[in-house]
Short mmCIF file of C-alpha atoms and ligand atoms in Angstrom, two decimals:
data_model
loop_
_atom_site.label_atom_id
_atom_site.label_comp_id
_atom_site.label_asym_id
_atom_site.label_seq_id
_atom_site.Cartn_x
_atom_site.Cartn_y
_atom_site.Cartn_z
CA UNK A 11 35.36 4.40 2.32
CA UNK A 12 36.05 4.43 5.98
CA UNK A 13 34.12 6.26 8.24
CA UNK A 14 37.25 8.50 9.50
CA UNK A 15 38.52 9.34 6.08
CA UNK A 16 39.54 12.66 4.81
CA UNK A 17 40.86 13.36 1.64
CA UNK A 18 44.46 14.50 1.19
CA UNK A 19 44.73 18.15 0.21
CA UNK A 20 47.85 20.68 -0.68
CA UNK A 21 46.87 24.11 1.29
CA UNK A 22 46.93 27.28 -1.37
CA UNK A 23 48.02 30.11 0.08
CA UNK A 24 45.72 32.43 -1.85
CA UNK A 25 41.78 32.52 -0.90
CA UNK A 26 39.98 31.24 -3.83
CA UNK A 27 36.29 33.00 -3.73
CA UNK A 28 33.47 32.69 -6.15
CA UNK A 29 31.47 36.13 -6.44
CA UNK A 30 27.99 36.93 -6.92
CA UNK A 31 28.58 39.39 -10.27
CA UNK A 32 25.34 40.02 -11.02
CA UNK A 33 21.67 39.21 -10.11
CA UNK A 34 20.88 36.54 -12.04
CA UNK A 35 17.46 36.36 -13.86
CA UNK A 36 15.80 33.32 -12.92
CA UNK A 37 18.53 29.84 -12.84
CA UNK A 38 22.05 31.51 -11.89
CA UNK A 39 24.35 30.86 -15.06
CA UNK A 40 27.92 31.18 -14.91
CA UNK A 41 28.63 34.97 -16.24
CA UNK A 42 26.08 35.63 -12.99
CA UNK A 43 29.54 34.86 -10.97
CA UNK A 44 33.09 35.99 -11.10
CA UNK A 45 36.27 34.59 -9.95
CA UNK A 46 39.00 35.92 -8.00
CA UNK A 47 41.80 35.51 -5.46
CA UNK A 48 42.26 36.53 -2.53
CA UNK A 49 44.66 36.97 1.02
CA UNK A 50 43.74 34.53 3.77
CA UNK A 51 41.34 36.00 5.85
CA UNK A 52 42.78 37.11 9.27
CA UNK A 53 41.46 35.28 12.16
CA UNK A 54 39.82 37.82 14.78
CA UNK A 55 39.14 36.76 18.96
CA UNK A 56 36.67 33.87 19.34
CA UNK A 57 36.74 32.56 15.25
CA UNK A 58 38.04 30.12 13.71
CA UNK A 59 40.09 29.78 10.22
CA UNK A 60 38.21 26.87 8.51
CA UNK A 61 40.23 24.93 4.94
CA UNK A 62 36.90 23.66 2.80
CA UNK A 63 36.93 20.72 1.34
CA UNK A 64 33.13 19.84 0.09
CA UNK A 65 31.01 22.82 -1.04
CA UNK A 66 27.60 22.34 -1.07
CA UNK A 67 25.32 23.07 -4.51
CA UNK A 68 21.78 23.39 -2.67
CA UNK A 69 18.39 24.97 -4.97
CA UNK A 70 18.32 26.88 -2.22
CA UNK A 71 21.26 29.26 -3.80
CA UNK A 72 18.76 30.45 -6.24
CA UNK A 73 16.70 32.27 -3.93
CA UNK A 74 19.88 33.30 -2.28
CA UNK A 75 21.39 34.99 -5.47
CA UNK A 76 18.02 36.61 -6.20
CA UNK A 77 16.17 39.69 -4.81
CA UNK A 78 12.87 38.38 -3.96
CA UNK A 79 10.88 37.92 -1.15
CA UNK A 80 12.62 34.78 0.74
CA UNK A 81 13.00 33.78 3.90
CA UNK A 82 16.68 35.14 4.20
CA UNK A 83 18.44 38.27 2.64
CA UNK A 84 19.90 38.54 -1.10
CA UNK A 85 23.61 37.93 -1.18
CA UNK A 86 25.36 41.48 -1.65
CA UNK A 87 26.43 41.58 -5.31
CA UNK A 88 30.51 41.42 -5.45
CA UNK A 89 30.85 38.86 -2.31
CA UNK A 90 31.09 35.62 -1.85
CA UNK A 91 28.27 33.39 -3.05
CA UNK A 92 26.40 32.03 0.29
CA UNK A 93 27.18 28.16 0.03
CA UNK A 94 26.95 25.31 3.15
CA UNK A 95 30.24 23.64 3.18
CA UNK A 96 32.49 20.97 5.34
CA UNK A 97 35.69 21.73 6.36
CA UNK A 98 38.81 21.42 8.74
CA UNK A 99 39.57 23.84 11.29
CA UNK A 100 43.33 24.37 10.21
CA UNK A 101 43.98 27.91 13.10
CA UNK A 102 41.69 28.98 16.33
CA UNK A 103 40.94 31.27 18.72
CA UNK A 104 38.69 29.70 20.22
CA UNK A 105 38.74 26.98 23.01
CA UNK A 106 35.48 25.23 22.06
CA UNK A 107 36.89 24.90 18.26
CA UNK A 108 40.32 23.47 18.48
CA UNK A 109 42.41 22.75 14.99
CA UNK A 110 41.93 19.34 13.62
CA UNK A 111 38.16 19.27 13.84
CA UNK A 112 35.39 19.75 11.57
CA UNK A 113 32.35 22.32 10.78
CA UNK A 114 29.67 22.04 8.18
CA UNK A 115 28.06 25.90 8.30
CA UNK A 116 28.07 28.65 6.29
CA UNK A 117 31.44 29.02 5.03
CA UNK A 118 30.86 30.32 1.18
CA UNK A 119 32.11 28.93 -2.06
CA UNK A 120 35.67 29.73 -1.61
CA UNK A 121 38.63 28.16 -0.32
CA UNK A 122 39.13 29.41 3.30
CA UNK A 123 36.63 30.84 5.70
CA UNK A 124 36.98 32.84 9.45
CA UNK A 125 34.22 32.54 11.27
CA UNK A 126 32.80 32.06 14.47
CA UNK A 127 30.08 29.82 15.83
CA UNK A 128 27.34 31.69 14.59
CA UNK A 129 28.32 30.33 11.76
CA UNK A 130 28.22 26.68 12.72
CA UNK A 131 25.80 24.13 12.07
CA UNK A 132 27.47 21.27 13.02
CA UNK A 133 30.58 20.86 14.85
CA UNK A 134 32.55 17.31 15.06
CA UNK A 135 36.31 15.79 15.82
CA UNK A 136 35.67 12.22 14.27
CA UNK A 137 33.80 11.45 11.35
CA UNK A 138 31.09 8.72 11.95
CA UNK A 139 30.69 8.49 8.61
CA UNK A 140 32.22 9.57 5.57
CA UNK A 141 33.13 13.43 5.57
CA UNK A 142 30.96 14.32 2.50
CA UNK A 143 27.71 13.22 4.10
CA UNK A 144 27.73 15.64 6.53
CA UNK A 145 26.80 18.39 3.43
CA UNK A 146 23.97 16.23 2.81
CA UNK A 147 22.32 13.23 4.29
CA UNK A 148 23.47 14.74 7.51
CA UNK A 149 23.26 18.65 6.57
CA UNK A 150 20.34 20.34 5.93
CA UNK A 151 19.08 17.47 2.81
CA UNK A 152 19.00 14.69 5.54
CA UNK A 153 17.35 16.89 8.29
CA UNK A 154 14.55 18.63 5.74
CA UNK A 155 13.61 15.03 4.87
CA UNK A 156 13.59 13.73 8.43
CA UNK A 157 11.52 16.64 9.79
CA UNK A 158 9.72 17.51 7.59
CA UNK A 159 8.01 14.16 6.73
CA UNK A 160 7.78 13.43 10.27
CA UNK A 161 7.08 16.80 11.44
CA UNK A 162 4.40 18.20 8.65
CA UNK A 163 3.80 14.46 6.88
CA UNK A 164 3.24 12.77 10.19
CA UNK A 165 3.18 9.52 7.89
CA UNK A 166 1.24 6.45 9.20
CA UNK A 167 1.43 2.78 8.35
CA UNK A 168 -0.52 1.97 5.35
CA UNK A 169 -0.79 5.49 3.70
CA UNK A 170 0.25 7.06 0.60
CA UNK A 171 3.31 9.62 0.05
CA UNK A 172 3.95 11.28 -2.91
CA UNK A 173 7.41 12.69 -3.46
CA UNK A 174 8.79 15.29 -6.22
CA UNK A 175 12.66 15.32 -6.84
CA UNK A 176 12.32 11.37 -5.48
CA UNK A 177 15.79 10.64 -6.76
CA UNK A 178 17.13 13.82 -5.58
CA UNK A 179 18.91 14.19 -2.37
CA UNK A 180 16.10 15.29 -0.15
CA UNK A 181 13.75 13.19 -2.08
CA UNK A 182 16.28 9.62 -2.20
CA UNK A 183 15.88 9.71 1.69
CA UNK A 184 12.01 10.61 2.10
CA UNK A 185 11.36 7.58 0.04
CA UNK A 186 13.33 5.58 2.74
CA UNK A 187 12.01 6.68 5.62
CA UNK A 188 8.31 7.09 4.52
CA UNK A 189 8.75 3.25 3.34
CA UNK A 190 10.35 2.63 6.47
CA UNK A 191 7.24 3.63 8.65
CA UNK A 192 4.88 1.26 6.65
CA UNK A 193 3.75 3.62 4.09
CA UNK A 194 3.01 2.90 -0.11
CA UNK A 195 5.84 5.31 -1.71
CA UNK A 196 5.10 7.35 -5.21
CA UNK A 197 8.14 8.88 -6.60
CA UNK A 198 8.09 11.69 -9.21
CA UNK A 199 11.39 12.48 -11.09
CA UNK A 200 12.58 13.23 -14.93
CA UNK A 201 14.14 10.08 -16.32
CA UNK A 202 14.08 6.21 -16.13
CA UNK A 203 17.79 6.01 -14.94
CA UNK A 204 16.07 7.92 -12.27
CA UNK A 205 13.33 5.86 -12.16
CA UNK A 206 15.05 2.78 -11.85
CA UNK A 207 17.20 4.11 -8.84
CA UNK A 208 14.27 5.01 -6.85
CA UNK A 209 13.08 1.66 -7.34
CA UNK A 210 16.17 0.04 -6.63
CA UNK A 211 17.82 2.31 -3.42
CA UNK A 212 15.72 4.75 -2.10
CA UNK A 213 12.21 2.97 -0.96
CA UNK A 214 10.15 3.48 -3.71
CA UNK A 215 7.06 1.12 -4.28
CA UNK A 216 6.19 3.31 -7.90
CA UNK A 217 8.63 5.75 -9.13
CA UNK A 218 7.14 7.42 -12.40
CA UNK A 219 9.07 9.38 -14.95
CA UNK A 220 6.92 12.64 -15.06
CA UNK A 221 8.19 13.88 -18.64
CA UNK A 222 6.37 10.48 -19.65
CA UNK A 223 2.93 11.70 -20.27
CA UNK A 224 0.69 14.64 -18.88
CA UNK A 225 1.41 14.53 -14.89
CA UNK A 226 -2.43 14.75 -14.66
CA UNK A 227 -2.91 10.98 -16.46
CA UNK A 228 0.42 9.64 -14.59
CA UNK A 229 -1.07 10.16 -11.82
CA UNK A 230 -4.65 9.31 -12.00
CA UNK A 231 -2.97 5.91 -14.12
CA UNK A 232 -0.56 5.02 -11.55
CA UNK A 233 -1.99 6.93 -8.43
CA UNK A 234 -5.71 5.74 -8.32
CA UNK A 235 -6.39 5.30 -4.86
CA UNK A 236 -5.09 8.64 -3.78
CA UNK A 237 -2.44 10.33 -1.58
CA UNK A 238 -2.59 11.40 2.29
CA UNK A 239 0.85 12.63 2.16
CA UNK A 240 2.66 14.73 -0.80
CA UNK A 241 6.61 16.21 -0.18
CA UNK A 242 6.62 18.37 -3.06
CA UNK A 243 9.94 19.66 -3.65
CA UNK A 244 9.20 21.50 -7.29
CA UNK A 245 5.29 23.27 -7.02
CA UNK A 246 3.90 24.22 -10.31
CA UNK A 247 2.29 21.82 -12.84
CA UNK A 248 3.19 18.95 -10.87
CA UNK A 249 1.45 20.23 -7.68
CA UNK A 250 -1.83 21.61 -9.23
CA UNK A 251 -1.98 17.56 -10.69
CA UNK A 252 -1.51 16.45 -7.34
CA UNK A 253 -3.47 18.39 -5.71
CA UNK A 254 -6.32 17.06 -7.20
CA UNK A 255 -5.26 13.43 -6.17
CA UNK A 256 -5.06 13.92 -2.40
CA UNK A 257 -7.45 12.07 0.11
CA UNK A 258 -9.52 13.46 2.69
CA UNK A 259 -7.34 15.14 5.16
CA UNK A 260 -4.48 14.97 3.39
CA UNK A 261 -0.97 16.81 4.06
CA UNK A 262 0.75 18.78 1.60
CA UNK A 263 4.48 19.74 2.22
CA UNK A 264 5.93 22.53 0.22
CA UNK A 265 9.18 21.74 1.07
CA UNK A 266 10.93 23.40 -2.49
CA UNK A 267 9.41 25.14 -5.86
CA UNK A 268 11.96 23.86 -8.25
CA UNK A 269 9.87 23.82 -11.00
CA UNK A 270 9.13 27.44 -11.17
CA UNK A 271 11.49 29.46 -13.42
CA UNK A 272 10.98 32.93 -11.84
CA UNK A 273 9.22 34.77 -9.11
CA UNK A 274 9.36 37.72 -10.56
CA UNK A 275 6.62 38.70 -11.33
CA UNK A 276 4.88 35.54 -9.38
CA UNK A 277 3.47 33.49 -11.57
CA UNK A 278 -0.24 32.49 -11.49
CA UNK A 279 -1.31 29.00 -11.99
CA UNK A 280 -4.67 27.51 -11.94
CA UNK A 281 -6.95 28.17 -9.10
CA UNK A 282 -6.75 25.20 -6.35
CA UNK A 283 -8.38 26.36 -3.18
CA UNK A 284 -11.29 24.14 -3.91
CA UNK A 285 -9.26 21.25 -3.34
CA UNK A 286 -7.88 22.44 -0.50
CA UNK A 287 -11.09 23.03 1.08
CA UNK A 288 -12.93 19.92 -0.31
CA UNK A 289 -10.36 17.66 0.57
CA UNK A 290 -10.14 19.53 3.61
CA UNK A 291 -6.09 19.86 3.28
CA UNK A 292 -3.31 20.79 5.55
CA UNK A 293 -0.81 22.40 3.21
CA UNK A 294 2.41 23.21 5.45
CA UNK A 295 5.47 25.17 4.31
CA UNK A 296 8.93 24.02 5.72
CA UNK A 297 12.09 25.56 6.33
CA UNK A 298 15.08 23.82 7.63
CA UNK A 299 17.04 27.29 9.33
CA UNK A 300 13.74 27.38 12.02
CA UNK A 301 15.18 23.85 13.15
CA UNK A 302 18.95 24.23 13.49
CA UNK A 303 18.56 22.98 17.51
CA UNK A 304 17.17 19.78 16.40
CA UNK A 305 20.12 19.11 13.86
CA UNK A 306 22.08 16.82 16.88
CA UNK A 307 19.37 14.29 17.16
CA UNK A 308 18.44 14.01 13.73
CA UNK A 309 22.03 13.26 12.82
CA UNK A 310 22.50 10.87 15.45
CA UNK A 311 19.47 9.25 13.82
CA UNK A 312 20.10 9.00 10.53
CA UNK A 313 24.23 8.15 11.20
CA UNK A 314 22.57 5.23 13.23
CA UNK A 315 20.47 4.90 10.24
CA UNK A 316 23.56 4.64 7.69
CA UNK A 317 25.89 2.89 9.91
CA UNK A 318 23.28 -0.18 9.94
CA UNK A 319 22.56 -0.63 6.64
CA UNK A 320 18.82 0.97 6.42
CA UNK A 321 19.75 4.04 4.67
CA UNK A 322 21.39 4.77 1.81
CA UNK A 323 22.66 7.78 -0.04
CA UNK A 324 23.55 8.70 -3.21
CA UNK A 325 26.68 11.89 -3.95
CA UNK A 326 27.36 13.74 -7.51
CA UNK A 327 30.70 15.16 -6.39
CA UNK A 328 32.42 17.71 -8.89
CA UNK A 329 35.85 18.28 -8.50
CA UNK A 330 37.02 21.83 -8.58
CA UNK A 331 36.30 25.53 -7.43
CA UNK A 332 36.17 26.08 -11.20
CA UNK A 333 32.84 24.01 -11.62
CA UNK A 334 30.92 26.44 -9.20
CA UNK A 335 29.90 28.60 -12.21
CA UNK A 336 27.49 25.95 -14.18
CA UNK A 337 26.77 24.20 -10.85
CA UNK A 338 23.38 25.54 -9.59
CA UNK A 339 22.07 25.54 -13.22
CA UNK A 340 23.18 21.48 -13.22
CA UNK A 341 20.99 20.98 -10.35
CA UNK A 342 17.96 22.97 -11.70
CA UNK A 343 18.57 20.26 -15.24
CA UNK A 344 18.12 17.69 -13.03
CA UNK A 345 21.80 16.78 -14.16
CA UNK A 346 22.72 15.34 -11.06
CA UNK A 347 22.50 12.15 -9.63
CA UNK A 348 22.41 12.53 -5.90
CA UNK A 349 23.47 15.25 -3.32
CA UNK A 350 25.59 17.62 -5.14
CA UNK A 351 28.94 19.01 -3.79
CA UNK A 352 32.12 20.51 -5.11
CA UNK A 353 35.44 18.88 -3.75
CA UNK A 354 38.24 21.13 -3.81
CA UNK A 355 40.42 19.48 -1.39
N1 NAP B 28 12.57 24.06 2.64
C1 NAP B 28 13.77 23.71 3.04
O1 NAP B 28 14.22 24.02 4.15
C2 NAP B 28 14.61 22.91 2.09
C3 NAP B 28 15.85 22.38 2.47
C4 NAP B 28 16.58 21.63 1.53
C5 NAP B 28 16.05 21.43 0.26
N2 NAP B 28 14.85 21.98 -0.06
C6 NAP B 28 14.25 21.81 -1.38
O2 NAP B 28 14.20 20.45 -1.71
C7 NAP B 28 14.24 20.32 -3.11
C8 NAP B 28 15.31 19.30 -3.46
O3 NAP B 28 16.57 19.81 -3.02
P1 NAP B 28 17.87 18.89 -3.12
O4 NAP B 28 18.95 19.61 -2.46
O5 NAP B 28 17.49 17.53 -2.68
O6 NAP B 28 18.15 18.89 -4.68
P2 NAP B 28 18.08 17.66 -5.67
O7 NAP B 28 16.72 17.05 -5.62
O8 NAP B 28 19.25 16.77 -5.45
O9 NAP B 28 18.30 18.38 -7.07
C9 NAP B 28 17.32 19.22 -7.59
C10 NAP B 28 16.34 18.41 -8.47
O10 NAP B 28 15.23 19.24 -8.77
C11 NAP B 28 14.59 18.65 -9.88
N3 NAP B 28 14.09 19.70 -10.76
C12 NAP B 28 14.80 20.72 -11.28
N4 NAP B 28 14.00 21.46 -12.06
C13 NAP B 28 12.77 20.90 -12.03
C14 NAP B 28 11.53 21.19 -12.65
N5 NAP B 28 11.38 22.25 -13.48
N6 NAP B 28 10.47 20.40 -12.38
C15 NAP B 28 10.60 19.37 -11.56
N7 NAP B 28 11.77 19.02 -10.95
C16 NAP B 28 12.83 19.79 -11.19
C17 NAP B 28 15.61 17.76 -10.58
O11 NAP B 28 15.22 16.41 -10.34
P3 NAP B 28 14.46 15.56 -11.48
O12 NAP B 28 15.52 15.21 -12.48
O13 NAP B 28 13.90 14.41 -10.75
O14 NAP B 28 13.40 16.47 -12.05
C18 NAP B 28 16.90 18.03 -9.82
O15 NAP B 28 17.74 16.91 -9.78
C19 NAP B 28 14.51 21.71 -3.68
O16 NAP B 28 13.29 22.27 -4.09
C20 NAP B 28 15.04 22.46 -2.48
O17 NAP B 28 14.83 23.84 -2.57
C21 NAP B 28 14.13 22.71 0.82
#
């Protein structure tokens, strides 16, 4: 696929929206959302009419749809389900947003968004690479990987790095780029397709099927010398194990809690502050909305990264407003098979 292309679309003139109907309890399922039909929204001074043409499916839209304690509001029940998307600027008024280029921002699950640049996270006239990566490798699943590791990880040649959702699309690239700085890559993930990807495209020195065997024995079999760096993307079971694996001085990421059904109430697990004072641990939480002024650089990195050859990515593109419904309880199945995103071009 070339770097410039763009799929070929026929415009509706209705607004298809997707609709929070309900809070869902626990992993959204699809009677948690409605469908419905709408006028195009009416462009006010400064915004911009944006067409979608890749929604993003991020975790992330759990704790979005939900009404605990996050680090953003709940989305109001009855509007549009909060979704990252990439689309064309198709009407403007707005000099710095002219019609023909592209935003990936917070545009909704729906067809057609106005918005302004508030609502922004990256804004671009010609593709460097193909238009779908900027929802992932370069959206928020390529930056949370690059700064995070780098930022939290602070990897070093000749250590360890443990990584949960390995084959996923945050996980697919910290393999990469821990690999790439010299480092001995573990990957965690929930089949051997899986396995056998991590192995085979995204960096991984060991990539071990976790349903396998107790996590606990995986680990201690396959792990023995330790970790000084673990991404974990899922918390849980999988952590607790882990944390009893690290090394002196170790770094512990909590990137993502996948793995845990419900906050509500909070679940306990086993006691681990021991090991974080033994080991004497950093344990770091991450989230990807305090960096949005770093986003430039970091894609100019990685599209330098993809455009020679030393990173690759994987997609699971869905075709169809229609497949929003089942979409964030695919992810949480571990159903997909790289960065997930609805066309609807
Ligand atoms: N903190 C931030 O700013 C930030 C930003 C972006 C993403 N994240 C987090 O990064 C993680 C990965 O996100 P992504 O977009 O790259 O998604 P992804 O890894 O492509 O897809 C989610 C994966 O989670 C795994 N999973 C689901 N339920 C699980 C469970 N019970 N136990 C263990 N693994 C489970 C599945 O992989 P397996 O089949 O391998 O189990 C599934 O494929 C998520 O936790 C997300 O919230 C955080």
């Amino acid at each position: 696929m070339s770097a410039t292309f763009v799929p070929s679309h026929s415009l509706p003139t209705r607004n298809r929206r997707v609709l929070l109907a309900r809070r869902p309890l626990g992993i959204p399922e699809p009677d948690d959302f409605a469908f419905d039909e709408a006028p195009l929204p009416t462009v006010d001074d400064r915004q911009f009419l944006v067409r979608n043409i890749y929604l993003s499916v991020d975790p992330a839209q759990r704790g979005w749809a939900c009404d605990g304690t996050n680090y953003a509001p709940p989305v109001p029940i009855g509007s549009v389900m909060r979704a990252l998307a990439v689309g064309m600027i198709i009407e403007s008024r707005h000099d710095d947003f002219p019609t023909g280029s592209f935003v990936y921002g917070w545009l909704g699950w729906q067809d057609y968004a106005a918005i302004g640049p508030a609502q922004v996270l990256t804004h671009f006239t010609t593709p460097c690479v193909p238009l779908s990566a900027y929802a992932g490798v370069l959206g928020i699943n390529g930056m949370t990987a690059y700064l995070a590791l780098n930022d939290l990880g602070r990897p070093a040649p000749g250590e360890t790095v443990l990584v949960s959702t390995a084959a996923g699309a945050v996980g697919s690239l910290v393999g990469q780029l821990a690999h790439a700085v010299g480092c001995k890559t573990i990957g965690l993930t929930s089949d051997d397709l899986k396995v056998a990807r991590c192995l085979a495209r995204h960096g991984y020195d060991v990539a071990i099927n976790y349903k396998s065997a107790p996590i606990a024995d995986l680990l201690n079999q396959r792990v023995p010398d330790g970790v000084d760096v673990f991404f974990d993307n899922v918390g849980g079971p999988i952590l607790d194990a882990a944390l009893r694996c690290m090394r002196t001085s170790g770094r512990v990421i909590q990137c993502g809690t996948a793995s845990i059904s419900s906050w509500s109430p909070p679940p306990s697990g086993i006691r681990n502050e021991r090991e974080v004072l033994m080991r004497r641990l950093v344990w770091s939480g991450f989230v990807i909305f305090d960096h949005l002024q770093r986003f430039e650089a970091v894609i100019g990195i990685l599209a330098g990264k993809i455009n020679d050859g030393s990173l690759v990515y994987d997609e699971d593109i869905s075709v169809g407003i229609e497949y929003a419904g089942v979409a964030i309880r695919s992810l949480y199945a571990g159903e997909n098979s790289g960065k997930k995103l609805i066309f609807i071009g």
